[in-house]
Amino acid sequence: MSEKIKVAVLISGNGTNLQALIDACIAPNYPAEIVLVISNKANAKGIERAQKAGIKTRIIDHTNYRSREEFDCKLSIILSNSECKLVCLAGFMRILSESFVNTWPNSILNIHPSLLPSFPGTKTHERALEAGVKFSGCTLHFVTAELDAGPIIGQAAVPVLDNDTPKTLANRVLIEEHKLYALGLELVANKILKNKEADLHREQSTVSKSLINF
Ligand code: GAR
């Protein structure tokens, strides 16, 4: 079996995006594997999905921590212990502190239910309908300290229909989120594997050059 990038997924609720990633990871040549699912909510349905797939789960209830930093610090320790290389936020409804984000540079992915930079934050579908946009969609991006503003990995657009409610629009967008997340994670994981391979070749050629010079 070829090498796979270890991924942790952070959730707070239903976990349909998590399910899309679990399903994608089943393909033998998919370059990532989920090693841990963490929820900040004990009753998150996504935890059941992970358990059903035989993935290790942890509940870290943020209400048990005195500050955001303390919670994030615990999170970071658990993630480090899991040896994951990427952290996928999939409906994780917590803002991460700057120090957490800086501990995991270029390693945290987030799916957001709008075409960023439009409608960052919450209540995206309500705001999209209020604004009268004719297209909405979703964005997969790297997480930086600024909310919903990191480098974009990919986007998918859907039409907004005249009779849409926040719920009908959310459902249409969610279908695209699932495809985009699986594809985007594949791209990012493949890039990491390629860079690793290039590093290895560089190391090997340095070793052979020094042997020639010896
Ligand atoms: C998804 O629509 C995701 O984009 C959104 O929460 C939903 C989670 O659904 N995330 C955010 O709004 C983050 N700011 P899921 O639990 O079924 O994957």
Short mmCIF file of C-alpha atoms and ligand atoms in Angstrom, two decimals:
data_model
loop_
_atom_site.label_atom_id
_atom_site.label_comp_id
_atom_site.label_asym_id
_atom_site.label_seq_id
_atom_site.Cartn_x
_atom_site.Cartn_y
_atom_site.Cartn_z
CA MET A 1 0.00 0.00 0.00
CA SER A 2 1.35 3.44 -0.94
CA GLU A 3 2.05 6.04 1.74
CA LYS A 4 -0.91 8.06 3.00
CA ILE A 5 -1.07 11.42 4.74
CA LYS A 6 -2.50 11.12 8.23
CA VAL A 7 -5.46 13.42 8.81
CA ALA A 8 -7.47 14.45 11.87
CA VAL A 9 -11.01 15.77 11.39
CA LEU A 10 -12.61 18.26 13.78
CA ILE A 11 -16.41 18.39 13.96
CA SER A 12 -19.22 19.84 16.05
CA GLY A 13 -22.34 18.29 14.56
CA ASN A 14 -23.87 16.11 11.88
CA GLY A 15 -20.59 15.31 10.13
CA THR A 16 -21.80 14.87 6.56
CA ASN A 17 -18.54 16.41 5.33
CA LEU A 18 -16.69 14.00 7.60
CA GLN A 19 -18.69 11.18 5.99
CA ALA A 20 -17.65 12.40 2.53
CA LEU A 21 -14.00 12.22 3.62
CA ILE A 22 -14.47 8.80 5.23
CA ASP A 23 -15.99 7.54 1.97
CA ALA A 24 -13.21 9.08 -0.14
CA CYS A 25 -10.52 7.49 2.05
CA ILE A 26 -11.88 4.01 1.26
CA ALA A 27 -10.40 4.16 -2.26
CA PRO A 28 -7.05 2.31 -2.11
CA ASN A 29 -5.21 5.03 -4.05
CA TYR A 30 -6.65 7.98 -2.08
CA PRO A 31 -3.60 9.72 -0.57
CA ALA A 32 -5.04 10.43 2.90
CA GLU A 33 -6.30 8.42 5.87
CA ILE A 34 -8.31 9.67 8.84
CA VAL A 35 -6.55 8.70 12.06
CA LEU A 36 -8.66 10.68 14.52
CA VAL A 37 -12.00 12.51 14.76
CA ILE A 38 -12.43 15.10 17.50
CA SER A 39 -15.69 16.76 18.48
CA ASN A 40 -16.21 19.59 20.94
CA LYS A 41 -19.81 18.35 21.38
CA ALA A 42 -20.52 15.01 23.04
CA ASN A 43 -23.74 14.42 21.07
CA ALA A 44 -22.31 15.15 17.61
CA LYS A 45 -23.74 12.66 15.09
CA GLY A 46 -20.35 12.71 13.33
CA ILE A 47 -18.86 10.77 16.25
CA GLU A 48 -21.18 7.85 15.46
CA ARG A 49 -20.14 8.04 11.80
CA ALA A 50 -16.47 7.83 12.76
CA GLN A 51 -17.04 4.96 15.18
CA LYS A 52 -18.97 3.06 12.52
CA ALA A 53 -15.96 3.46 10.21
CA GLY A 54 -13.62 2.19 12.95
CA ILE A 55 -11.88 5.56 13.38
CA LYS A 56 -10.56 6.65 16.77
CA THR A 57 -12.66 9.44 18.34
CA ARG A 58 -12.22 11.98 21.13
CA ILE A 59 -14.66 14.41 22.72
CA ILE A 60 -13.03 17.59 23.98
CA ASP A 61 -15.80 19.67 25.48
CA HIS A 62 -14.76 23.32 25.25
CA THR A 63 -16.99 24.22 28.22
CA ASN A 64 -14.56 22.32 30.47
CA TYR A 65 -11.77 24.81 29.70
CA ARG A 66 -11.28 28.23 31.23
CA SER A 67 -10.20 29.95 28.03
CA ARG A 68 -10.01 29.47 24.26
CA GLU A 69 -6.21 29.20 24.55
CA GLU A 70 -6.45 26.41 27.15
CA PHE A 71 -8.90 24.45 24.97
CA ASP A 72 -6.77 24.98 21.87
CA CYS A 73 -3.65 23.90 23.74
CA LYS A 74 -5.30 20.59 24.72
CA LEU A 75 -6.47 20.17 21.14
CA SER A 76 -2.97 20.74 19.81
CA ILE A 77 -1.43 18.17 22.16
CA ILE A 78 -3.97 15.52 21.16
CA LEU A 79 -3.45 16.29 17.47
CA SER A 80 0.34 16.06 17.82
CA ASN A 81 0.00 12.71 19.57
CA SER A 82 -2.13 11.42 16.68
CA GLU A 83 0.81 12.15 14.34
CA CYS A 84 -1.57 13.76 11.84
CA LYS A 85 -0.06 15.99 9.16
CA LEU A 86 -3.32 17.73 8.24
CA VAL A 87 -6.27 18.94 10.30
CA CYS A 88 -9.61 19.12 8.47
CA LEU A 89 -12.31 21.33 9.96
CA ALA A 90 -15.66 19.88 8.93
CA GLY A 91 -18.45 21.87 10.53
CA PHE A 92 -16.25 22.63 13.54
CA MET A 93 -18.04 25.64 14.99
CA ARG A 94 -15.21 27.12 17.05
CA ILE A 95 -12.84 29.93 16.22
CA LEU A 96 -9.25 28.77 16.65
CA SER A 97 -6.78 31.03 18.44
CA GLU A 98 -3.86 32.63 16.62
CA SER A 99 -1.36 30.55 18.59
CA PHE A 100 -3.11 27.32 17.57
CA VAL A 101 -3.18 28.32 13.91
CA ASN A 102 0.50 29.27 14.05
CA THR A 103 1.34 25.86 15.55
CA TRP A 104 -0.17 24.20 12.45
CA PRO A 105 0.95 26.38 9.54
CA ASN A 106 -0.46 25.44 6.12
CA SER A 107 -1.90 22.33 7.72
CA ILE A 108 -5.49 23.24 8.61
CA LEU A 109 -8.23 23.03 5.98
CA ASN A 110 -11.74 24.43 6.42
CA ILE A 111 -14.93 24.11 4.40
CA HIS A 112 -17.13 27.19 4.45
CA PRO A 113 -20.68 27.35 3.01
CA SER A 114 -20.27 30.47 0.86
CA LEU A 115 -18.15 31.78 -1.97
CA LEU A 116 -15.52 33.55 0.14
CA PRO A 117 -14.67 36.36 0.55
CA SER A 118 -18.48 36.83 0.50
CA PHE A 119 -20.32 35.98 3.70
CA PRO A 120 -17.62 34.85 6.15
CA GLY A 121 -18.77 33.82 9.65
CA THR A 122 -22.19 32.36 10.47
CA LYS A 123 -25.71 32.56 8.97
CA THR A 124 -24.20 32.49 5.48
CA HIS A 125 -27.29 31.27 3.61
CA GLU A 126 -29.60 33.79 5.29
CA ARG A 127 -27.20 36.59 4.36
CA ALA A 128 -26.77 35.32 0.78
CA LEU A 129 -30.57 35.31 0.31
CA GLU A 130 -30.90 38.78 1.88
CA ALA A 131 -28.20 40.12 -0.44
CA GLY A 132 -30.07 38.71 -3.45
CA VAL A 133 -27.04 36.95 -4.96
CA LYS A 134 -27.85 34.71 -7.92
CA PHE A 135 -25.03 32.24 -7.16
CA SER A 136 -23.73 30.91 -3.89
CA GLY A 137 -21.53 27.95 -3.09
CA CYS A 138 -18.74 26.74 -0.88
CA THR A 139 -15.03 27.34 -0.35
CA LEU A 140 -12.28 25.01 0.80
CA HIS A 141 -9.39 27.03 2.18
CA PHE A 142 -6.34 26.90 4.40
CA VAL A 143 -6.96 28.36 7.85
CA THR A 144 -5.06 31.45 8.93
CA ALA A 145 -5.53 33.61 12.02
CA GLU A 146 -8.05 35.79 10.18
CA LEU A 147 -11.55 34.25 10.14
CA ASP A 148 -12.49 32.51 6.84
CA ALA A 149 -9.78 34.41 4.97
CA GLY A 150 -6.93 31.95 4.28
CA PRO A 151 -5.65 30.88 0.83
CA ILE A 152 -8.40 29.26 -1.24
CA ILE A 153 -7.85 25.66 -2.34
CA GLY A 154 -11.07 25.40 -4.35
CA GLN A 155 -14.63 26.61 -4.73
CA ALA A 156 -17.90 25.26 -6.14
CA ALA A 157 -20.86 27.40 -7.14
CA VAL A 158 -24.59 26.65 -7.16
CA PRO A 159 -27.51 28.76 -8.47
CA VAL A 160 -29.77 30.54 -5.97
CA LEU A 161 -33.40 29.92 -6.92
CA ASP A 162 -36.23 32.45 -6.50
CA ASN A 163 -38.08 30.28 -4.00
CA ASP A 164 -35.01 29.26 -1.96
CA THR A 165 -35.07 29.24 1.84
CA PRO A 166 -31.85 29.09 3.88
CA LYS A 167 -32.53 25.35 4.27
CA THR A 168 -32.99 24.55 0.56
CA LEU A 169 -29.93 26.61 -0.34
CA ALA A 170 -27.88 24.96 2.43
CA ASN A 171 -28.83 21.50 1.13
CA ARG A 172 -27.81 22.40 -2.43
CA VAL A 173 -24.49 23.83 -1.23
CA LEU A 174 -23.81 20.87 1.08
CA ILE A 175 -23.86 18.42 -1.84
CA GLU A 176 -21.07 20.46 -3.46
CA GLU A 177 -19.15 20.72 -0.17
CA HIS A 178 -18.85 16.95 -0.01
CA LYS A 179 -17.35 16.70 -3.52
CA LEU A 180 -15.09 19.73 -3.05
CA TYR A 181 -13.69 18.55 0.31
CA ALA A 182 -12.83 15.06 -0.96
CA LEU A 183 -11.18 16.48 -4.08
CA GLY A 184 -9.35 19.29 -2.26
CA LEU A 185 -7.94 16.99 0.40
CA GLU A 186 -6.74 14.67 -2.35
CA LEU A 187 -4.93 17.57 -4.05
CA VAL A 188 -3.30 18.80 -0.84
CA ALA A 189 -2.27 15.32 0.34
CA ASN A 190 -0.81 14.47 -3.07
CA LYS A 191 1.20 17.69 -3.03
CA ILE A 192 2.66 16.84 0.40
CA LEU A 193 3.59 13.34 -0.80
CA LYS A 194 5.22 14.76 -3.96
CA ASN A 195 7.24 17.29 -1.94
CA LYS A 196 8.35 14.51 0.41
CA GLU A 197 9.48 12.45 -2.54
CA ALA A 198 11.40 15.42 -4.00
CA ASP A 199 13.07 16.02 -0.60
CA LEU A 200 14.08 12.37 -0.44
CA HIS A 201 15.60 12.47 -3.95
CA ARG A 202 17.48 15.66 -3.02
CA GLU A 203 18.81 13.96 0.13
CA GLN A 204 19.80 10.84 -1.80
CA SER A 205 21.62 12.87 -4.44
CA THR A 206 23.45 14.83 -1.71
CA VAL A 207 24.50 11.55 -0.10
CA SER A 208 25.72 10.11 -3.42
CA LYS A 209 27.57 13.33 -4.23
CA SER A 210 29.34 13.24 -0.88
CA LEU A 211 30.20 9.55 -1.42
CA ILE A 212 31.75 10.43 -4.83
CA ASN A 213 33.73 13.22 -3.17
CA PHE A 214 34.85 10.94 -0.36
C1 GAR B 1 -21.36 22.70 6.59
O1 GAR B 1 -22.26 23.36 5.76
C2 GAR B 1 -20.09 23.52 6.74
O2 GAR B 1 -19.72 24.19 5.59
C3 GAR B 1 -20.50 24.48 7.82
O3 GAR B 1 -21.24 23.71 8.72
C4 GAR B 1 -21.88 22.64 8.02
C5 GAR B 1 -21.51 21.36 8.70
O4 GAR B 1 -22.19 20.29 8.13
N1 GAR B 1 -19.35 25.07 8.45
C6 GAR B 1 -19.32 26.31 8.85
O5 GAR B 1 -20.25 27.08 8.78
C7 GAR B 1 -17.99 26.72 9.46
N2 GAR B 1 -17.90 28.14 9.53
P1 GAR B 1 -21.73 18.79 8.44
O6 GAR B 1 -21.55 18.66 9.95
O7 GAR B 1 -22.88 17.97 7.95
O8 GAR B 1 -20.46 18.53 7.70
#
